CSV table of C-alpha atoms in Angstrom, one decimal:
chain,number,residue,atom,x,y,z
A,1,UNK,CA,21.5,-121.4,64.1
A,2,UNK,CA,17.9,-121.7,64.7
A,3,UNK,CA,15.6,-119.0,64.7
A,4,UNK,CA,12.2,-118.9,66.2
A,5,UNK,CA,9.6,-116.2,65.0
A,6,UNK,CA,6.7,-116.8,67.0
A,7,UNK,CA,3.3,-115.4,66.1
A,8,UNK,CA,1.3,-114.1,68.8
A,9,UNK,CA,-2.3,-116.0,69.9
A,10,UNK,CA,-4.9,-115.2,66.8
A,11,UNK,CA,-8.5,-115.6,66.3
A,12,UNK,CA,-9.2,-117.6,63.0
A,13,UNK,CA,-12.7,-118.3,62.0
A,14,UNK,CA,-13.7,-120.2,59.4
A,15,UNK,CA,-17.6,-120.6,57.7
A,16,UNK,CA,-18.8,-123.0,54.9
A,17,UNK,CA,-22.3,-123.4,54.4
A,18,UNK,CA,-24.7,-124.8,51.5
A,19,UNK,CA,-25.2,-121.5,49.9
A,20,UNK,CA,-29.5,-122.5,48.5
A,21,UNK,CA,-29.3,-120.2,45.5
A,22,UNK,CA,-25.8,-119.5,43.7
A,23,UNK,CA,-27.5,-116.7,41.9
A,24,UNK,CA,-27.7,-114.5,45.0
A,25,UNK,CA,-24.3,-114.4,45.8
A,26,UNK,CA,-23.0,-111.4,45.3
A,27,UNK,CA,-18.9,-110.0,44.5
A,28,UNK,CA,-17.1,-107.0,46.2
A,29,UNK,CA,-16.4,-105.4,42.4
A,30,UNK,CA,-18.6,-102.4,41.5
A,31,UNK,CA,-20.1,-103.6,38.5
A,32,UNK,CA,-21.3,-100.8,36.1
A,33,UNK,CA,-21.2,-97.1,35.7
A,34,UNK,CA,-24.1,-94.9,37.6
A,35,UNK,CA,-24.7,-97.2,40.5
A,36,UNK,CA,-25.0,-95.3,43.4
A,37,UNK,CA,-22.4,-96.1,46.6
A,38,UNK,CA,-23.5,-96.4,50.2
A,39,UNK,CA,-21.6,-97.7,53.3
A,40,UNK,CA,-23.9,-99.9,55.8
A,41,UNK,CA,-23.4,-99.7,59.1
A,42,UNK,CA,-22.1,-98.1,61.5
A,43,UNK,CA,-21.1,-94.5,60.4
A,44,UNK,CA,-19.0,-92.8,63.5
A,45,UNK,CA,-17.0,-90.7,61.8
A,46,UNK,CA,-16.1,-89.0,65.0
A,47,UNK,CA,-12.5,-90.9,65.5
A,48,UNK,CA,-9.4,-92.9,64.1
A,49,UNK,CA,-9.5,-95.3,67.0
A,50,UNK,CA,-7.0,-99.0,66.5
A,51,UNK,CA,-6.4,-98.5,62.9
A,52,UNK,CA,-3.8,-98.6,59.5
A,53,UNK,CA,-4.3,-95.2,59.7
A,54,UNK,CA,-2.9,-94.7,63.9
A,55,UNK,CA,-0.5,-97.2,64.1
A,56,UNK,CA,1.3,-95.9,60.7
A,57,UNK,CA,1.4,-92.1,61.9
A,58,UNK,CA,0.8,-91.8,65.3
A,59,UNK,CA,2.7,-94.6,66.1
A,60,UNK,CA,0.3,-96.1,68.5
A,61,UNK,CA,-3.2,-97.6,68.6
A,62,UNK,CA,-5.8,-96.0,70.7
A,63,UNK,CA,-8.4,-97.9,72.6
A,64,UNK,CA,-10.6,-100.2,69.9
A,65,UNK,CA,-14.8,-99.0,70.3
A,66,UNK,CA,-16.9,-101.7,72.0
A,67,UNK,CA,-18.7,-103.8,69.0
A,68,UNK,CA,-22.3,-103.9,69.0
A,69,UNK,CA,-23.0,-107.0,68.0
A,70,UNK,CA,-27.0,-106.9,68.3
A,71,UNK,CA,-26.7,-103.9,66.2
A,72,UNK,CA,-24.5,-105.5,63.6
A,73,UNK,CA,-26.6,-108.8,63.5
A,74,UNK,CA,-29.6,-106.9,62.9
A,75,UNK,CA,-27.6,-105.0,60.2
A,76,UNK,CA,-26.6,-109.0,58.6
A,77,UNK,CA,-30.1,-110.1,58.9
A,78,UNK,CA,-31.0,-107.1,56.4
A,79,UNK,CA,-28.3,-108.0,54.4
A,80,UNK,CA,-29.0,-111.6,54.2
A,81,UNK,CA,-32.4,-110.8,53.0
A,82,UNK,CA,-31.2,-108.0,50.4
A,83,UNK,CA,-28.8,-110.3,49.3
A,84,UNK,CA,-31.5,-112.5,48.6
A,85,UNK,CA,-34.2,-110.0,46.6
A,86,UNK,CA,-30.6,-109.2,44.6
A,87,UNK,CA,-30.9,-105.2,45.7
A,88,UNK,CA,-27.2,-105.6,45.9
A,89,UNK,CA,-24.6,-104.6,42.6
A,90,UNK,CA,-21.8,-105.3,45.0
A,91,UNK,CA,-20.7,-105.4,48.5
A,92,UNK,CA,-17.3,-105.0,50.5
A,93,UNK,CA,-16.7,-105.2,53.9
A,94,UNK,CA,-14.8,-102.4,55.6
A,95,UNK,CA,-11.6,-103.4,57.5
A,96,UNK,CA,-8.0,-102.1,56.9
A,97,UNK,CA,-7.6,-99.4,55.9
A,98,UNK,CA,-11.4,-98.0,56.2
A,99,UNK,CA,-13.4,-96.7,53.5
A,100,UNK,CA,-11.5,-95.6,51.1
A,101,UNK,CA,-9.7,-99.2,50.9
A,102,UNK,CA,-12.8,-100.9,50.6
A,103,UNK,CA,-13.8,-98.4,47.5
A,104,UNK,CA,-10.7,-98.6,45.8
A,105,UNK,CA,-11.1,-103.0,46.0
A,106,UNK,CA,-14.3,-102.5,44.5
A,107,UNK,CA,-12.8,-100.5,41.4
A,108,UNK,CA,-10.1,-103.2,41.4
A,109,UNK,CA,-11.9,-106.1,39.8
A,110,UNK,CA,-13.9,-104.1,37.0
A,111,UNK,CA,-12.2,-101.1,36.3
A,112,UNK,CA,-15.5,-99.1,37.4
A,113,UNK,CA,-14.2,-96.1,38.9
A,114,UNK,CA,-16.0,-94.2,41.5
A,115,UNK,CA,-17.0,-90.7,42.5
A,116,UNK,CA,-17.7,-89.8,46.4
A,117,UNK,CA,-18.6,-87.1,48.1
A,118,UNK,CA,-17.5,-87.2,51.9
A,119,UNK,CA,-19.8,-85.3,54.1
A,120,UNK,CA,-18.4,-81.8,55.5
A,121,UNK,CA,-19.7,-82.4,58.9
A,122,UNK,CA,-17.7,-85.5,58.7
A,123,UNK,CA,-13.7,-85.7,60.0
A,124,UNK,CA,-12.2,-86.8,56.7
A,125,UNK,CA,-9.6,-88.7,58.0
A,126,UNK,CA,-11.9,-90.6,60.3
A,127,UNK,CA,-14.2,-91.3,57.6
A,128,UNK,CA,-12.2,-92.5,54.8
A,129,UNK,CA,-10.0,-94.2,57.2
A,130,UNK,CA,-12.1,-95.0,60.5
A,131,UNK,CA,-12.1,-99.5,60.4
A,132,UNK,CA,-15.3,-99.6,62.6
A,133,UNK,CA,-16.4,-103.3,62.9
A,134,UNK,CA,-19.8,-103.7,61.3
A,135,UNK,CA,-19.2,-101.3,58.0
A,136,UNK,CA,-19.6,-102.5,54.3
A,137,UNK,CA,-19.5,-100.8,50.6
A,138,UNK,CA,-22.4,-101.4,48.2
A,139,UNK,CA,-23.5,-100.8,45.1
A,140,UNK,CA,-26.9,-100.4,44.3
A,141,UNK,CA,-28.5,-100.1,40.7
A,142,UNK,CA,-31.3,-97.3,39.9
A,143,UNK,CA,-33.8,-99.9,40.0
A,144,UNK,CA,-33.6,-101.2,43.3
A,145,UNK,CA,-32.5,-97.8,45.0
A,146,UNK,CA,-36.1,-96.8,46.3
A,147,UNK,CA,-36.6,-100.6,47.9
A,148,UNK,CA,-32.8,-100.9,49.1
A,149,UNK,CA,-33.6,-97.4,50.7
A,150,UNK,CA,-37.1,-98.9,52.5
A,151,UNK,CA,-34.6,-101.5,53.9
A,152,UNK,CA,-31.6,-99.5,55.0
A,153,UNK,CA,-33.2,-96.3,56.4
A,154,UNK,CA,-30.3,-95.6,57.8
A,155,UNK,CA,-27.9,-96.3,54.6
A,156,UNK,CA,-25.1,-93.2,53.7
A,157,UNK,CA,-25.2,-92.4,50.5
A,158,UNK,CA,-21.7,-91.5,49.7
A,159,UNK,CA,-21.4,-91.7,45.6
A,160,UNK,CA,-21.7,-93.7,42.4
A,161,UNK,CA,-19.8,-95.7,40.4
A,162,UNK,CA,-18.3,-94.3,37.0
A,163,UNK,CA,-17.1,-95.3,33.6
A,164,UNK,CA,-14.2,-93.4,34.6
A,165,UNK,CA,-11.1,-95.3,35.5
A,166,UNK,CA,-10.1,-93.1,38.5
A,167,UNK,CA,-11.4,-93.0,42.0
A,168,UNK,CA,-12.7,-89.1,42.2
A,169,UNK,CA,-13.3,-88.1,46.3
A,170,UNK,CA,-14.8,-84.5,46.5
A,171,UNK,CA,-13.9,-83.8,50.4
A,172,UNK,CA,-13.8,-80.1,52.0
A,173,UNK,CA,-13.0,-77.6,49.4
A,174,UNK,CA,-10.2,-80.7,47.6
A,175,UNK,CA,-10.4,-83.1,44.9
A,176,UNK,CA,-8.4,-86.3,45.3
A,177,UNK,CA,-8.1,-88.5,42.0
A,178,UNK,CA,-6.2,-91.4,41.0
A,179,UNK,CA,-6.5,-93.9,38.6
A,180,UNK,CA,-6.9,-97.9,39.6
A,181,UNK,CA,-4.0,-99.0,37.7
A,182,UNK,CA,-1.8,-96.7,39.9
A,183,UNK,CA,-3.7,-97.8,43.0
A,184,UNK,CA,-3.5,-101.4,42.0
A,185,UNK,CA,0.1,-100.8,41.3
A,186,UNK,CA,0.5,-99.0,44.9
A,187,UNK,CA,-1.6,-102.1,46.8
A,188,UNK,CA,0.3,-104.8,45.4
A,189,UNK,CA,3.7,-103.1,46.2
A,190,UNK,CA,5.3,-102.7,43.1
């Protein structure tokens, strides 16, 4: 008996491009200890709206925001030309499963943990788990903090990488900790 599984219609984009200097490219791993974490972008904390975070307890997904895309090709301009002064340690973009997936992928490849501190006026939920389009992770070393800062004005500052091998989030009056090689177990399924 044959059985069809159809998947439904889905947008695949594809980029290559010469890349001018290999030494600007920069990784999603968080590099080395007392680099301090900011998320790019836009920072709504104010909802859960279409994501992991809906559809796995509610059941549902709500109606996703309108994208701003002059806002968030401004925001890849400034990037693009960060990327290329090297102000970046590391940079992830934030899709499933928010922020706090995007962190703990950037502890994955180096073992460099990270401590964050999630703003009390924020909703937690919505801002560890909150997949706005137009959000990244970075990492940004001491010595570029004051020009990355010129840059992105408007940068969070939510942290810092540690030589810890745990992922530390100070939200409300709770600690959360866990260490990457229980998270990496957890993400790959085992």
């Amino acid at each position: 008996e044959f059985l069809k599984i159809s998947v439904p219609p889905t947008l695949l984009i594809t980029a290559i491009s010469d890349i001018e200097d290999c030494e600007t490219i920069v990784t999603s791993d968080f590099k080395k200890a007392g680099d301090h974490i900011y998320v790019l972008g836009n920072c709504d904390y104010s909802h859960l709206n279409f994501s992991e975070y809906t559809r796995t307890y509610y059941h549902e997904n709500f109606k996703p925001e309108m994208v701003d895309s002059k806002k968030n090709f401004e925001l890849y301009r400034r990037i693009n030309k960060a990327q290329k002064q090297k102000l970046f340690e590391s940079i992830h973009d934030v899709s499933e499963g928010g922020n706090i997936t995007a962190l703990i992928e950037s502890s994955f490849g180096s073992g460099v943990g990270a401590q964050v501190n999630v703003d009390k006026s924020f909703n937690p939920y919505a801002f560890l788990y909150n997949e706005s389009c137009g959000r990244f992770i970075v990492s940004v070393s001491n010595e570029n903090k004051e020009k990355f800062e010129q840059m992105f004005y408007d940068a969070l500052l939510i942290g810092e990488t540690t030589s810890g091998s745990e992922i530390e989030i100070n939200i409300l009056d709770s600690q959360i900790k866990c260490s990457i090689d229980e998270l990496q177990v957890a993400w790959r399924g085992e």
